Coordinates of C-alpha atoms and ligand atoms in Angstrom, one line a residue:
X1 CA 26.0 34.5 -34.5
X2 CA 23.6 31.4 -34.7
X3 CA 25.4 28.5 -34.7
X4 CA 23.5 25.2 -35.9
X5 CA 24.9 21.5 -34.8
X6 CA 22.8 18.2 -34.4
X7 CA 24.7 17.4 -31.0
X8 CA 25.6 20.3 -28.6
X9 CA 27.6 19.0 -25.7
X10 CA 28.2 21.7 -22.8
X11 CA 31.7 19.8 -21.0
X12 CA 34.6 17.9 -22.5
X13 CA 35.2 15.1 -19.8
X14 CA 34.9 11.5 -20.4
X15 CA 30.6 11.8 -20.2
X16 CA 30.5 15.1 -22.7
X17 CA 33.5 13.4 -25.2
X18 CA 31.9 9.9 -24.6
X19 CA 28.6 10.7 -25.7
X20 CA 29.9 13.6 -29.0
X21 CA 32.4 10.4 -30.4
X22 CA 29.3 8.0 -30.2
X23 CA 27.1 11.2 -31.5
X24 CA 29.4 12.4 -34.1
X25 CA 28.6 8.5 -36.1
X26 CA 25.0 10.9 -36.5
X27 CA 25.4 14.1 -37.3
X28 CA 27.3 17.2 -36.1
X29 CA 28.8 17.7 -32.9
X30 CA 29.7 20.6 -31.0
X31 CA 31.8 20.4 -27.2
X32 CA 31.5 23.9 -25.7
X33 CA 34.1 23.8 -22.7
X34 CA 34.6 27.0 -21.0
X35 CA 38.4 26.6 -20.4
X36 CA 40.7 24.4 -22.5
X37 CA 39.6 20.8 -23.6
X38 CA 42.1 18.6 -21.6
X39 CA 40.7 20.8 -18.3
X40 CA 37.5 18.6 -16.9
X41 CA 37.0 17.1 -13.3
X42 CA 38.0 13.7 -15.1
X43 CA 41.7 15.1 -15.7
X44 CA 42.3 15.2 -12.1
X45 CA 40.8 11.8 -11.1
X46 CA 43.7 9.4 -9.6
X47 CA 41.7 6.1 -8.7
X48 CA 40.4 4.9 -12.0
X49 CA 37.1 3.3 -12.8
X50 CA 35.4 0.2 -11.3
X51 CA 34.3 -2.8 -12.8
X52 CA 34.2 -6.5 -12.7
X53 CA 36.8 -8.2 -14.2
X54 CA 38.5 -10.1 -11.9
X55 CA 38.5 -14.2 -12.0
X56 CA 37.0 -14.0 -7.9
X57 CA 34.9 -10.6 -8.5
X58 CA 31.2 -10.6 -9.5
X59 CA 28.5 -8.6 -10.1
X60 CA 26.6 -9.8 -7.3
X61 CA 29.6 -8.1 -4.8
X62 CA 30.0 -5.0 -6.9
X63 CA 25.9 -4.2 -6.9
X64 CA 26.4 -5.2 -3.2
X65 CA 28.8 -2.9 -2.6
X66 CA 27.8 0.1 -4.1
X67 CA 24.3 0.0 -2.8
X68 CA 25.9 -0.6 0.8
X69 CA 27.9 3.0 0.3
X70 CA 24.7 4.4 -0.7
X71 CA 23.2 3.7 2.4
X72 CA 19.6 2.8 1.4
X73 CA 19.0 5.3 -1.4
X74 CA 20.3 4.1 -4.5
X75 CA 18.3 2.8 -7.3
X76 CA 18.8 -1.1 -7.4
X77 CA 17.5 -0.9 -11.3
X78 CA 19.7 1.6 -12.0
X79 CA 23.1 -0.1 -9.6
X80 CA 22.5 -3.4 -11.1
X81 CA 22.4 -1.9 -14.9
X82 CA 25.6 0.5 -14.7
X83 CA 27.6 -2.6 -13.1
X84 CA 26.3 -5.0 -15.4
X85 CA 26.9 -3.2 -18.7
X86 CA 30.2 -1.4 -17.2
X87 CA 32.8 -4.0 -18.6
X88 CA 31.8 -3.5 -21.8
X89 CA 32.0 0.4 -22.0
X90 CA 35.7 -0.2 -20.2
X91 CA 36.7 -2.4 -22.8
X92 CA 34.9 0.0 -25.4
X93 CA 37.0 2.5 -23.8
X94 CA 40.1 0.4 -24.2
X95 CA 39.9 -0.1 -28.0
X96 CA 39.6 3.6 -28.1
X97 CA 43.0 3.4 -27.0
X98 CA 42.8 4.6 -23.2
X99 CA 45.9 2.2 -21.6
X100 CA 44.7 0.6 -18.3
X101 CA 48.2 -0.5 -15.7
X102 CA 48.8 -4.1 -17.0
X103 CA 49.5 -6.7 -14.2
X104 CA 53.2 -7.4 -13.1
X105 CA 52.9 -11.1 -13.7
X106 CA 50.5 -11.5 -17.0
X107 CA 50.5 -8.0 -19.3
X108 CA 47.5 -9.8 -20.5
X109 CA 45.6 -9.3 -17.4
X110 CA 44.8 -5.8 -15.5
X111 CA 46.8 -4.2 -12.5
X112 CA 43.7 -3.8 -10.3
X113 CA 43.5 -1.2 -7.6
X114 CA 41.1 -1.3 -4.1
X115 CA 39.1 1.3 -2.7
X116 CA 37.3 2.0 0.1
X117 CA 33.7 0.5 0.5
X118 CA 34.8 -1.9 -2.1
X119 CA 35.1 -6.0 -1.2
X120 CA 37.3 -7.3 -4.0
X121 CA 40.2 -5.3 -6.2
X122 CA 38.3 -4.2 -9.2
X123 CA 39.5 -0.6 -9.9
X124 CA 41.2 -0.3 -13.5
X125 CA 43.9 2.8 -13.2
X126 CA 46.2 4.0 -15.4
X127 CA 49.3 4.0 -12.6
X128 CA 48.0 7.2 -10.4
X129 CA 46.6 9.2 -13.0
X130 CA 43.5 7.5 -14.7
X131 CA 41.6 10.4 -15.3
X132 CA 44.6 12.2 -17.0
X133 CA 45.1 8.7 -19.3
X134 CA 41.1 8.5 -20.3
X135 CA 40.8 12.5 -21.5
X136 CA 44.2 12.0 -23.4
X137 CA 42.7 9.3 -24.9
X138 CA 39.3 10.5 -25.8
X139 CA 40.7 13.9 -26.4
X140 CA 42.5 12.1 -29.3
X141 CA 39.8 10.1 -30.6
X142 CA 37.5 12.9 -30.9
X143 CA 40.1 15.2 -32.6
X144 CA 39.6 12.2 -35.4
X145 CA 36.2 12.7 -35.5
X146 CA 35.3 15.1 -38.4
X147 CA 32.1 15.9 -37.4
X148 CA 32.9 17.1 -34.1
X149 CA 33.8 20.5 -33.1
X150 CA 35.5 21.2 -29.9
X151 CA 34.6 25.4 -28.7
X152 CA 37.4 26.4 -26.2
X153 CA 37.1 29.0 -23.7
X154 CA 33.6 29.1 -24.2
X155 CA 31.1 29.1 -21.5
X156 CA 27.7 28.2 -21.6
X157 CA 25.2 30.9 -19.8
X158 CA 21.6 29.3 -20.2
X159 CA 19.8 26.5 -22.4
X160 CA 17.1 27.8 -24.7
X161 CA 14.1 26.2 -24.3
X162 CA 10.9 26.6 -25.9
X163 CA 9.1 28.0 -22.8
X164 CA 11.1 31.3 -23.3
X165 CA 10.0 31.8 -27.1
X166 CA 6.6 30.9 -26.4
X167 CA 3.6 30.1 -23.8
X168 CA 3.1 26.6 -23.5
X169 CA -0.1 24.9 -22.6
X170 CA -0.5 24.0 -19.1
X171 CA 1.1 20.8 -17.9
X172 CA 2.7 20.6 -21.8
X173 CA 6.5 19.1 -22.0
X174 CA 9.1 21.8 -22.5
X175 CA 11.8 22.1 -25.3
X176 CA 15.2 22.1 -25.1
X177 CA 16.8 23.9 -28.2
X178 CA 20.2 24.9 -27.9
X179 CA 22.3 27.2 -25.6
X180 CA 23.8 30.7 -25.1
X181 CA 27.5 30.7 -24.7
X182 CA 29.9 33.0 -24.2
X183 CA 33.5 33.2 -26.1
X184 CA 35.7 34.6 -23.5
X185 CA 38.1 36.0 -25.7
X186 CA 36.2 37.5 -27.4
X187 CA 33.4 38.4 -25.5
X188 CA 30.6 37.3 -27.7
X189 CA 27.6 35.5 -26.6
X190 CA 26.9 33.1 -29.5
X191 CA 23.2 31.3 -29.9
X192 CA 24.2 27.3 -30.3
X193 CA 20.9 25.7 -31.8
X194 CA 21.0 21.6 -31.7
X195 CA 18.4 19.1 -32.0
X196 CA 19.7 17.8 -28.7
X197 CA 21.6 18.7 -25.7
X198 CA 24.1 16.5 -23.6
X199 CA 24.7 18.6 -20.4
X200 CA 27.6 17.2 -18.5
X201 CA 29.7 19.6 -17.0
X202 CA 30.9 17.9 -13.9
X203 CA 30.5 19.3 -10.2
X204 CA 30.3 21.6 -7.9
X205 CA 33.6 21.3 -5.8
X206 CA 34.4 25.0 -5.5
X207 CA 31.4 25.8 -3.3
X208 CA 33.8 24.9 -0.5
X209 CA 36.6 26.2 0.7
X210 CA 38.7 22.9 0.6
X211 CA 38.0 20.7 -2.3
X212 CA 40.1 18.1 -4.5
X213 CA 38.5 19.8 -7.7
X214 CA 39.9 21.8 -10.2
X215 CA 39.2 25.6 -10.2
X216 CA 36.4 24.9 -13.0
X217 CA 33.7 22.9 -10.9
X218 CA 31.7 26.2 -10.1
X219 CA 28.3 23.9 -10.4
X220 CA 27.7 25.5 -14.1
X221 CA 25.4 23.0 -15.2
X222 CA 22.9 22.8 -12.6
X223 CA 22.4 26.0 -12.0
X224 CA 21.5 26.2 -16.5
X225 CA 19.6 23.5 -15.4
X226 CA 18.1 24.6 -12.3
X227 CA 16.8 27.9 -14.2
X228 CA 15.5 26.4 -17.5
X229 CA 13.3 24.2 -15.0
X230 CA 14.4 20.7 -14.7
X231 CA 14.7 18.5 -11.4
X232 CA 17.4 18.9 -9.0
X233 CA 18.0 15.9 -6.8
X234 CA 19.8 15.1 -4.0
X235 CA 22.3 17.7 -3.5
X236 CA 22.7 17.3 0.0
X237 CA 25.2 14.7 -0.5
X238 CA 28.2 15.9 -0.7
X239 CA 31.0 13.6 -0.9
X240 CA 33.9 14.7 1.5
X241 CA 36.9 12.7 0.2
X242 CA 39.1 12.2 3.4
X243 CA 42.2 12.5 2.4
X244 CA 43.7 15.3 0.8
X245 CA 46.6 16.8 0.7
X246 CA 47.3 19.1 3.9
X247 CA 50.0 21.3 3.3
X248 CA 50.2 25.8 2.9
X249 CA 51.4 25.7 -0.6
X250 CA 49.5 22.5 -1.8
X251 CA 46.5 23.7 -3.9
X252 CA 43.7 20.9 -3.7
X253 CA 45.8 17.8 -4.2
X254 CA 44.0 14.4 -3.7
X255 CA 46.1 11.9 -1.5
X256 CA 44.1 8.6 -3.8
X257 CA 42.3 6.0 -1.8
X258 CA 44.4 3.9 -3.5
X259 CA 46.7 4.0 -1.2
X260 CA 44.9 2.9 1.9
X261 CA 43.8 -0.1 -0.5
X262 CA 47.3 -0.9 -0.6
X263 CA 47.3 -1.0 3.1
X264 CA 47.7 2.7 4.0
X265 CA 46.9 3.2 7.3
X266 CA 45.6 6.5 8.8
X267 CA 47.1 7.9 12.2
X268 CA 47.0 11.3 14.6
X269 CA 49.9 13.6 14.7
X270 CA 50.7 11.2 17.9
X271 CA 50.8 8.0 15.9
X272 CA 47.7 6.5 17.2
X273 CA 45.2 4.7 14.8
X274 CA 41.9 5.6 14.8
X275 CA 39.7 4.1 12.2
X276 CA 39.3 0.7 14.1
X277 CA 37.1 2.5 16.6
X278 CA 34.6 3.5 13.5
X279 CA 34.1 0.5 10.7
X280 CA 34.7 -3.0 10.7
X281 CA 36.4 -2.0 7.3
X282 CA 38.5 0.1 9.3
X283 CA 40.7 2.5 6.9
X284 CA 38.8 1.3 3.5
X285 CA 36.0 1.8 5.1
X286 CA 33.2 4.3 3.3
X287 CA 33.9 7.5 2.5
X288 CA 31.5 9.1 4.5
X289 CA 32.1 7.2 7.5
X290 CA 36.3 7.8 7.0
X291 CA 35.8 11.6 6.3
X292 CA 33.4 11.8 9.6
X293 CA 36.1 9.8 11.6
X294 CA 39.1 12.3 10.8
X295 CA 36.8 15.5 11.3
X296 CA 35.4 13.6 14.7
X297 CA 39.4 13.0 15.5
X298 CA 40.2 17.1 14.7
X299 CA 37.8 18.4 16.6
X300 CA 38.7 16.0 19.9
X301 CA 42.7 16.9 19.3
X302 CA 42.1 20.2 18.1
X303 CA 44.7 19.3 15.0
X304 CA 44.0 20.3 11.4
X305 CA 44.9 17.1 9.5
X306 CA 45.9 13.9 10.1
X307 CA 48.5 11.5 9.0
X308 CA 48.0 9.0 6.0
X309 CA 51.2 6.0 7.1
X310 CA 52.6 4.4 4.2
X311 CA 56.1 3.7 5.3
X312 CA 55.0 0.0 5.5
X313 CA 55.6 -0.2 1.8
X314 CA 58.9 -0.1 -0.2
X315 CA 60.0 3.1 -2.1
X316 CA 60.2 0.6 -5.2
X317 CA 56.3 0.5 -4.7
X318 CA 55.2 3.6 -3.8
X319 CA 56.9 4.8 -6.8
X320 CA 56.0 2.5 -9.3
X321 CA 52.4 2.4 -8.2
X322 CA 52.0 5.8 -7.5
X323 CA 54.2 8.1 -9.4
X324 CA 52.0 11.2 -9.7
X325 CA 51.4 11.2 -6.0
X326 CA 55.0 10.5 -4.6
X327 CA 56.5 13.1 -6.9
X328 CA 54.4 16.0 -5.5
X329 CA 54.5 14.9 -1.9
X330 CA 58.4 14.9 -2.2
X331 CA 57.8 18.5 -4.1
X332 CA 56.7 19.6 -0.8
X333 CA 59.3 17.6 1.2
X334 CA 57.5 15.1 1.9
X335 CA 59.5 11.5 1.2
X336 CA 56.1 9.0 1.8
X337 CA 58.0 6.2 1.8
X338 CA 59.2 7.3 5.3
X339 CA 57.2 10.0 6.0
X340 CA 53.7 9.7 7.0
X341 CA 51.5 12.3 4.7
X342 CA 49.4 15.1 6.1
X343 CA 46.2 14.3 4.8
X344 CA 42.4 16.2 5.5
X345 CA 39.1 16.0 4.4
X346 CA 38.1 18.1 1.3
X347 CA 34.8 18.2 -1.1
X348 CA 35.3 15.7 -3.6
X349 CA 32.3 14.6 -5.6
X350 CA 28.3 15.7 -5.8
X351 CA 26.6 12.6 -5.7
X352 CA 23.6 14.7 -6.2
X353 CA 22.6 16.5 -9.4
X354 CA 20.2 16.9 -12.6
X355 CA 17.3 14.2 -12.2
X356 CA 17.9 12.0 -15.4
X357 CA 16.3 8.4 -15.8
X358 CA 18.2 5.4 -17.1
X359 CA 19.3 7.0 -20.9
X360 CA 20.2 10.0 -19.8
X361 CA 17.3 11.9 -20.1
X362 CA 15.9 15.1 -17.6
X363 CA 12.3 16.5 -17.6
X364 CA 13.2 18.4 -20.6
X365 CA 12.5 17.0 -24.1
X366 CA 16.3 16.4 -25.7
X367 CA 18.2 18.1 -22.8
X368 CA 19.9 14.9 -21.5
X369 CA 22.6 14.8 -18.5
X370 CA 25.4 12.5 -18.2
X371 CA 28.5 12.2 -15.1
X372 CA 28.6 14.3 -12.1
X373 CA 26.2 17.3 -13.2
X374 CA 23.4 13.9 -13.5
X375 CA 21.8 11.9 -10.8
X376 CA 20.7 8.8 -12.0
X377 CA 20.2 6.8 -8.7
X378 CA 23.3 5.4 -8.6
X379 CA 24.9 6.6 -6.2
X380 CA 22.1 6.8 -3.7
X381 CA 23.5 8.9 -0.2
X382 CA 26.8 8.4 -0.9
X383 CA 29.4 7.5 -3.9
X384 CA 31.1 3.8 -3.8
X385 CA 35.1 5.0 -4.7
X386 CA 35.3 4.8 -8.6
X387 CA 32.1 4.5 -9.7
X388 CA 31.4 8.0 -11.0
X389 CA 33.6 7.3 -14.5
X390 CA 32.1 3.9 -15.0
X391 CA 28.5 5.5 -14.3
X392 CA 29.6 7.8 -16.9
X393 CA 30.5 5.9 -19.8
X394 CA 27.3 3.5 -19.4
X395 CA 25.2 6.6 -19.2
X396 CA 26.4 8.3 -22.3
X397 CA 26.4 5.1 -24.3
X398 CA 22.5 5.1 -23.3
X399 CA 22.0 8.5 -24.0
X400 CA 23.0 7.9 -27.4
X401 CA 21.1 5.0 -28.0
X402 CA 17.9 6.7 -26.8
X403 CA 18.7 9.5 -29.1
X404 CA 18.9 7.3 -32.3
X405 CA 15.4 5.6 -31.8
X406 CA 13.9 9.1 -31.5
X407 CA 12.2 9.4 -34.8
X408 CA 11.2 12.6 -34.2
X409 CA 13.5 15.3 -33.0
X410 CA 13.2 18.5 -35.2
X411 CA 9.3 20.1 -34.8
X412 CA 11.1 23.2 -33.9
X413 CA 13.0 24.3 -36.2
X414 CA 11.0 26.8 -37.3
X415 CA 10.7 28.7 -34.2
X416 CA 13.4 31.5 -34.4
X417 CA 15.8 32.5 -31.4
X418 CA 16.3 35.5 -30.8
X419 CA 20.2 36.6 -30.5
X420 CA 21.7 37.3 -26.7
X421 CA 20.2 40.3 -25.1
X422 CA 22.4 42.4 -23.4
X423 CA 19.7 44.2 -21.8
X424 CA 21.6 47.7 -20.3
X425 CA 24.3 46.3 -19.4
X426 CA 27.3 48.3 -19.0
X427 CA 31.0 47.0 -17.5
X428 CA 31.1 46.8 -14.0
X429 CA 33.3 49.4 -11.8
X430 CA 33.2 47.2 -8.7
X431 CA 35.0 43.9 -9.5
X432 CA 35.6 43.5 -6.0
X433 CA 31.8 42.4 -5.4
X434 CA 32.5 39.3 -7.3
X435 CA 36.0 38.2 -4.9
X436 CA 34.2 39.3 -1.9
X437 CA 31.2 36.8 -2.6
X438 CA 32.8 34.4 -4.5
X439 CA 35.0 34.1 -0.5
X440 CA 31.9 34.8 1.6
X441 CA 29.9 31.8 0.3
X442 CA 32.9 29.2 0.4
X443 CA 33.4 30.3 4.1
X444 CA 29.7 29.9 4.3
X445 CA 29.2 26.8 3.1
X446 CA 32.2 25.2 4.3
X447 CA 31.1 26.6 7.8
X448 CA 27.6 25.5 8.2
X449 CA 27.2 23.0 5.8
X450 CA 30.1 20.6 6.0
X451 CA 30.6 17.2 7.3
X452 CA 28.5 18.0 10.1
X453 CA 25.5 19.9 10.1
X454 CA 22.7 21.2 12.6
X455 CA 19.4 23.2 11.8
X456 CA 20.4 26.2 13.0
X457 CA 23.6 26.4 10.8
X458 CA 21.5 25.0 8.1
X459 CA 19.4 28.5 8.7
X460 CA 22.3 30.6 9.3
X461 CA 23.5 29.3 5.6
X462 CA 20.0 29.9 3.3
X463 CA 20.1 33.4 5.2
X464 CA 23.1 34.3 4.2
X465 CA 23.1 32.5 0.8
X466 CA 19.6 33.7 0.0
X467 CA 21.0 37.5 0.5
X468 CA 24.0 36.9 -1.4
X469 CA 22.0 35.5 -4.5
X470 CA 19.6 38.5 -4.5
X471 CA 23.0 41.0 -4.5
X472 CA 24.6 38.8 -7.5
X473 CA 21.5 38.8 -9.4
X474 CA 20.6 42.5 -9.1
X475 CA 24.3 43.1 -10.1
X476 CA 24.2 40.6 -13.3
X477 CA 21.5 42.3 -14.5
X478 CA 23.2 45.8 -14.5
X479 CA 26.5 44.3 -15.4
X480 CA 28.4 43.4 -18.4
X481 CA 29.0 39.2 -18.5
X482 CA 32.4 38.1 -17.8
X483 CA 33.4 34.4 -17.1
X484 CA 33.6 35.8 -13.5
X485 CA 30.3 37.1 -13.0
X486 CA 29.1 33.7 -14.6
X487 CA 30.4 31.5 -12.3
X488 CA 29.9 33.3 -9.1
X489 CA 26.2 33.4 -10.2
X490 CA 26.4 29.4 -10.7
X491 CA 28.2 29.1 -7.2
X492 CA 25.7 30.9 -5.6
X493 CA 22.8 29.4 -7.0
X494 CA 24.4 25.8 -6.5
X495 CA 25.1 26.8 -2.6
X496 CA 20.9 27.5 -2.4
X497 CA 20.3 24.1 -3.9
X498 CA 22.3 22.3 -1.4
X499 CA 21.3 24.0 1.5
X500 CA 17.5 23.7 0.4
X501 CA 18.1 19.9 -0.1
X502 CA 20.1 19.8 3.1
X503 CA 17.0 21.5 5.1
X504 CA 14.3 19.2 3.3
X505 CA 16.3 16.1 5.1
X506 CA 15.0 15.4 8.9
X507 CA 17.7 12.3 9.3
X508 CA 21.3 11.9 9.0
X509 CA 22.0 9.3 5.9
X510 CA 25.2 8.4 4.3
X511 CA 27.1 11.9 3.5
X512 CA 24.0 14.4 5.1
X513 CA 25.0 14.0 8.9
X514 CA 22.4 16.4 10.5
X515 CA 23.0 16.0 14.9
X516 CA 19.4 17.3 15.7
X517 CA 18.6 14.1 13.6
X518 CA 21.2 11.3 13.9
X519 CA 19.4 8.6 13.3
X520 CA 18.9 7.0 9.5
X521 CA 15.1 7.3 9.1
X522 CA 13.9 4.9 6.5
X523 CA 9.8 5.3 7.5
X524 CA 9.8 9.0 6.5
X525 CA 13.2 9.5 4.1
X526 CA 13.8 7.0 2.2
X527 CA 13.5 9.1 -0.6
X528 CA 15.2 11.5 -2.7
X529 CA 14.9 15.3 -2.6
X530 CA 14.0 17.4 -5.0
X531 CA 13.9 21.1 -6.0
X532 CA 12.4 22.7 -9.2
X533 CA 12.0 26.5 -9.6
X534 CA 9.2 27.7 -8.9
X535 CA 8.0 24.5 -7.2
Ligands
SIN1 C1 40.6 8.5 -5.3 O1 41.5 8.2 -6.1 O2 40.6 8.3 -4.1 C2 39.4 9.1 -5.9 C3 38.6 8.1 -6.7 C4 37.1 8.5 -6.7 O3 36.8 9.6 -6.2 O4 36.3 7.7 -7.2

């Protein structure tokens, strides 16, 4: 079935459901999410979202900050712009009813938190559970929103672009024109056609083994974007957050940085500080420098975490200002207000991703990207703590406003798609090829392309990646689709990217710690990376 909308949006976190409310004042909107709506990356982010508010903050020390934490390689046009018009997206987000923690003393002001890399409190959190708060919120005001549509449990398999209906002249701009998605219940690969495309399907977590993100980041949109041909940046930076949750039975739980702003302190099984001996910041240090402390530490002692001390703090505290995260640790016997917490470092964030410029928009004509699927420049080598929400609701509001001055976006609309081609595809007797790779690349990657990388475990990676991708590709081609199949073919494709990135790099730099090169080297890489198929 051909489905026609003036807005298809592939993700239903804040970017996707920011951008289809502001959309939906247009024209017709439809969210494609391949699980439930409520399940994003933005769901399961504690920390909150930064932005100047504060009587001693300024935009001067935020801009500072952030392009500190990106160690040379953030855009200062693009920093200074996201911090700048970041309040008033937060308060846009407010009257859209998402409920920021009020202060203790004045309800009129904000409770606001501290993370690491950050020189003044100016994190807005909803107690523990910001992310949770902001999708309830926009999850409502979109469900008031008669032009939008919200498609559950589909998945989005490629973009359509006009390229693949017809030869375009050499050098000429390419199309985007809609989407084929897949209903998983009832397998069914739908043709969406839209005038334009927001792609913001969050991350790529899930190419590790240990990772803070939900079972959905599987890298989706960049490897749709990767294959209809637009710019891939930066992938190489992978954010390791440092502390999450170590325990047998705890599945991916992030222990917030919120908690060493409030004067968490980390230790070794022993007791011993550490961080001192890394950063001036010490335990709020950067992420990238925290998560290469503890994994320095692990390998000396030979442990496999180490301990995150807040017993310095009352139980009053901990669980007023961090419900969420001292319910579960006592779920697993853990009582934080006297027990220090198992904590080690897990994939958190890509700060890489789909090359947009400042609205939003990629190399493809109305394809735009928006949150952690994008990479605007703002992040540069590495992500300041809460940024990555506030980056997203300044993008999409962009996006939106680039997409009303353009005059001219139909031209197309007599081009016909053709439906889904199944090809020969018949369902697959070996299941087992999809849990054996799906393992084999995590292991991989989490192996040779971690924290710490060297060339030699960057070329034991592509080897092994590069073979896995040819298997997955000869068997999705012979194969019925299934949501399995799909993402396994993301995951590996995503895996390539970030090793090819990773390779490109001849220096270490914020998150991409190479020790054949350990120096920063701004003369010869103070640039991005980029990959394009068939570049
Ligand atoms: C955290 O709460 O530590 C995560 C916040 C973030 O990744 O920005």
């Amino acid at each position: 079935m051909e489905i026609q909308t003036d807005f298809l949006v592939l993700g239903s976190g804040i970017a996707g459901l920011c951008f289809a409310i502001k959309a939906s004042a247009t024209g017709t909107v439809a969210v494609v999410t391949k699980k439930e709506k409520i399940e994003s990356n933005t769901n399961y982010s504690q920390g909150g979202i930064a932005a100047v508010t504060g009587e001693h903050d300024s935009f001067a020390s935020h801009i500072r900050d952030t392009l500190e934490c990106g160690d040379g390689l953030c855009s200062k046009d693009i920093v200074r712009m996201v911090v700048t018009e970041g309040p008033e997206r937060t308060r846009e987000l407010i009257t859209w009813g998402v409920e920021f923690t009020r202060g203790e003393i004045y309800a009129s002001e904000f409770d606001l938190g501290k993370e690491g890399g950050h020189s003044h409190r100016r994190v807005l959190h909803a107690d523990d559970q910001t992310g949770r708060e902001i999708e309830r919120a926009l999850i409502e005001k979109a469900g008031d929103q008669k032009n939008i549509t919200i498609y559950e449990n589909h998945f989005a398999v490629n973009l359509i672009c006009e390229s693949h209906l017809r030869e375009l002249p050499e050098g000429a701009e390419d199309t985007c024109l809609g989407a084929y998605v897949f209903d998983t219940m009832n397998n069914y690969v739908h043709t969406f056609r839209a005038r334009f495309v927001m792609l913001a399907t969050g991350g790529s977590g899930k190419v590790y083994l240990i990772t803070t993100n939900p079972d959905i980041a599987t890298g989706d949109g960049i490897a749709m974007a990767y294959r209809a041909g637009t710019e891939i940046s930066n992938m190489e930076f992978i954010q390791f957050h440092p502390t999450c949750l170590y325990h047998p039975e705890a599945k991916s739980f992030l222990i917030s940085e919120a908690l060493r702003g409030e004067g968490g302190i980390l230790r070794l099984k022993n007791g011993t500080p550490f961080m001192e001996r890394y950063h001036p910041m010490k335990d709020l240090a950067p992420r990238d420098i925290v998560a290469r402390a503890i994994d320095a530490e692990l390998k000396k002692t030979g442990d496999d975490h180490v301990l995150l001390d807040m017993s310095h703090r009352s139980r009053q505290f901990l669980k007023k200002r961090f419900p969420a995260i001292y319910g579960t640790c006592l779920q697993f016997g853990i009582d934080m207000a006297v027990d220090a917490i198992p904590v080690a470092p897990a994939a958190h964030y890509q700060c890489g991703g789909v090359a947009i410029n400042a609205f939003g928009e990629t190399n493809i004509r109305r394809l735009f990207a928006c949150g952690e699927v994008a990479c605007s420049g703002l992040h540069g080598a590495n992500r300041l703590a809460s940024n990555s929400l506030l980056e997203a609701v300044v993008i999409a509001h962009r996006a939106y406003s680039r997409v009303c001055s353009m005059a001219d976006a139909g031209g197309h609309d007599h081009l016909s798609i053709p439906p889904w081609n199944p090809g020969g595809a018949t369902p697959s007797d070996e299941s087992v090829l999809v849990s054996h790779n799906w393992e084999e690349i995590r292991l991989c990657m989490s192996n040779y392309v971690g924290i710490v990388r060297s060339d030699k475990r960057l070329e034991r990676a592509w080897r092994r990646i590069d073979l896995i991708c040819q298997e997955i590709n000869e068997y999705y081609w012979n194969f019925t689709i299934t949501a399995d199949l799909l993402e396994l073919r993301n995951l590996a494709a995503v895996a390539k990217i970030i090793i090819e990135c990773a390779r490109m790099r001849k220096e270490s730099r914020g998150l991409h710690y190479n020790i054949d090169y350990p120096e920063r080297d701004d003369i010869n890489w103070r640039k991005d990376t980029a990959v394009m198929k068939g570049r």
